[in-house]
PDB file of C-alpha atoms in Angstrom:
ATOM      1  CA  MET Y 220     -35.420  -1.378  -4.735  1.00  0.00           C
ATOM      2  CA  ASN Y 221     -36.468  -4.927  -5.460  1.00  0.00           C
ATOM      3  CA  LYS Y 222     -34.900  -8.119  -4.160  1.00  0.00           C
ATOM      4  CA  LYS Y 223     -32.802  -8.674  -7.282  1.00  0.00           C
ATOM      5  CA  ARG Y 224     -31.132  -5.273  -6.927  1.00  0.00           C
ATOM      6  CA  LEU Y 225     -30.554  -5.883  -3.241  1.00  0.00           C
ATOM      7  CA  PHE Y 226     -28.903  -9.210  -4.025  1.00  0.00           C
ATOM      8  CA  GLU Y 227     -26.656  -7.529  -6.610  1.00  0.00           C
ATOM      9  CA  LEU Y 228     -25.697  -4.905  -4.044  1.00  0.00           C
ATOM     10  CA  PHE Y 229     -24.884  -7.688  -1.583  1.00  0.00           C
ATOM     11  CA  ILE Y 230     -22.610  -9.388  -4.133  1.00  0.00           C
ATOM     12  CA  VAL Y 231     -20.771  -6.148  -4.898  1.00  0.00           C
ATOM     13  CA  THR Y 232     -20.409  -5.471  -1.163  1.00  0.00           C
ATOM     14  CA  PHE Y 233     -18.940  -8.943  -0.696  1.00  0.00           C
ATOM     15  CA  VAL Y 234     -16.438  -8.283  -3.498  1.00  0.00           C
ATOM     16  CA  PHE Y 235     -15.389  -5.005  -1.861  1.00  0.00           C
ATOM     17  CA  LEU Y 236     -15.050  -6.829   1.465  1.00  0.00           C
ATOM     18  CA  PHE Y 237     -12.686  -9.299  -0.180  1.00  0.00           C
ATOM     19  CA  LEU Y 238     -10.735  -6.416  -1.744  1.00  0.00           C
ATOM     20  CA  HIS Y 239     -10.577  -4.631   1.602  1.00  0.00           C
ATOM     21  CA  VAL Y 240      -9.238  -7.697   3.418  1.00  0.00           C
ATOM     22  CA  SER Y 241      -6.707  -8.386   0.678  1.00  0.00           C
ATOM     23  CA  THR Y 242      -5.406  -4.805   0.801  1.00  0.00           C
ATOM     24  CA  PHE Y 243      -4.887  -5.012   4.552  1.00  0.00           C
ATOM     25  CA  THR Y 244      -2.927  -8.228   4.218  1.00  0.00           C
ATOM     26  CA  ASN Y 245      -0.696  -6.678   1.553  1.00  0.00           C
ATOM     27  CA  GLU Y 246       1.330  -3.828   3.064  1.00  0.00           C
ATOM     28  CA  LYS Y 247       2.235  -2.216  -0.257  1.00  0.00           C
ATOM     29  CA  PHE Y 248      -1.375  -1.439  -1.193  1.00  0.00           C
ATOM     30  CA  ASN Y 249      -2.572  -0.754   2.338  1.00  0.00           C
ATOM     31  CA  ASP Y 250      -2.034   3.002   2.181  1.00  0.00           C
ATOM     32  CA  LYS Y 251      -3.592   3.486  -1.253  1.00  0.00           C
ATOM     33  CA  LEU Y 252      -6.662   1.250  -1.259  1.00  0.00           C
ATOM     34  CA  GLY Y 253      -7.282   0.378   2.382  1.00  0.00           C
ATOM     35  CA  SER Y 254      -9.217   3.449   3.443  1.00  0.00           C
ATOM     36  CA  PHE Y 255     -11.013   3.779   0.095  1.00  0.00           C
ATOM     37  CA  THR Y 256     -12.314   0.215   0.124  1.00  0.00           C
ATOM     38  CA  PHE Y 257     -13.356   0.578   3.778  1.00  0.00           C
ATOM     39  CA  PHE Y 258     -15.345   3.725   2.950  1.00  0.00           C
ATOM     40  CA  VAL Y 259     -17.015   2.122  -0.072  1.00  0.00           C
ATOM     41  CA  LEU Y 260     -17.757  -1.032   1.913  1.00  0.00           C
ATOM     42  CA  PHE Y 261     -19.316   0.963   4.744  1.00  0.00           C
ATOM     43  CA  LEU Y 262     -21.395   3.031   2.325  1.00  0.00           C
ATOM     44  CA  MET Y 263     -22.695  -0.024   0.459  1.00  0.00           C
ATOM     45  CA  PHE Y 264     -23.521  -1.835   3.700  1.00  0.00           C
ATOM     46  CA  TYR Y 265     -25.384   1.229   4.946  1.00  0.00           C
ATOM     47  CA  ILE Y 266     -27.389   1.499   1.714  1.00  0.00           C
ATOM     48  CA  SER Y 267     -28.243  -2.201   1.725  1.00  0.00           C
ATOM     49  CA  SER Y 268     -29.409  -2.066   5.337  1.00  0.00           C
ATOM     50  CA  ILE Y 269     -31.627   0.938   4.628  1.00  0.00           C
ATOM     51  CA  MET Y 270     -33.104  -0.682   1.536  1.00  0.00           C
ATOM     52  CA  SER Y 271     -33.730  -3.982   3.300  1.00  0.00           C
ATOM     53  CA  LYS Y 272     -35.642  -2.123   6.012  1.00  0.00           C
ATOM     54  CA  ARG Y 273     -37.560  -0.177   3.395  1.00  0.00           C
ATOM     55  CA  ILE Y 274     -38.794  -3.259   1.515  1.00  0.00           C
ATOM     56  CA  ASN Y 275     -39.192  -5.145   4.809  1.00  0.00           C
ATOM     57  CA  LEU Y 276     -37.228  -8.303   4.133  1.00  0.00           C
ATOM     58  CA  THR Y 277     -37.972 -10.909   6.746  1.00  0.00           C
ATOM     59  CA  CYS Y 278     -36.654 -14.437   6.756  1.00  0.00           C
TER      60      CYS Y 278
END
């Protein structure tokens, strides 16, 4: 996975983080989307951390 793909994954993860926070602040959608967005957010963060270790990104 190259750096462009990793950046795209980071952007999508950030969007899901925003969706996750907005579902927890809204009680009506908390039951439906809260756990799903948390699972997707955790999965994407896990994939991005594995891929960043694999391509050895150092700042």
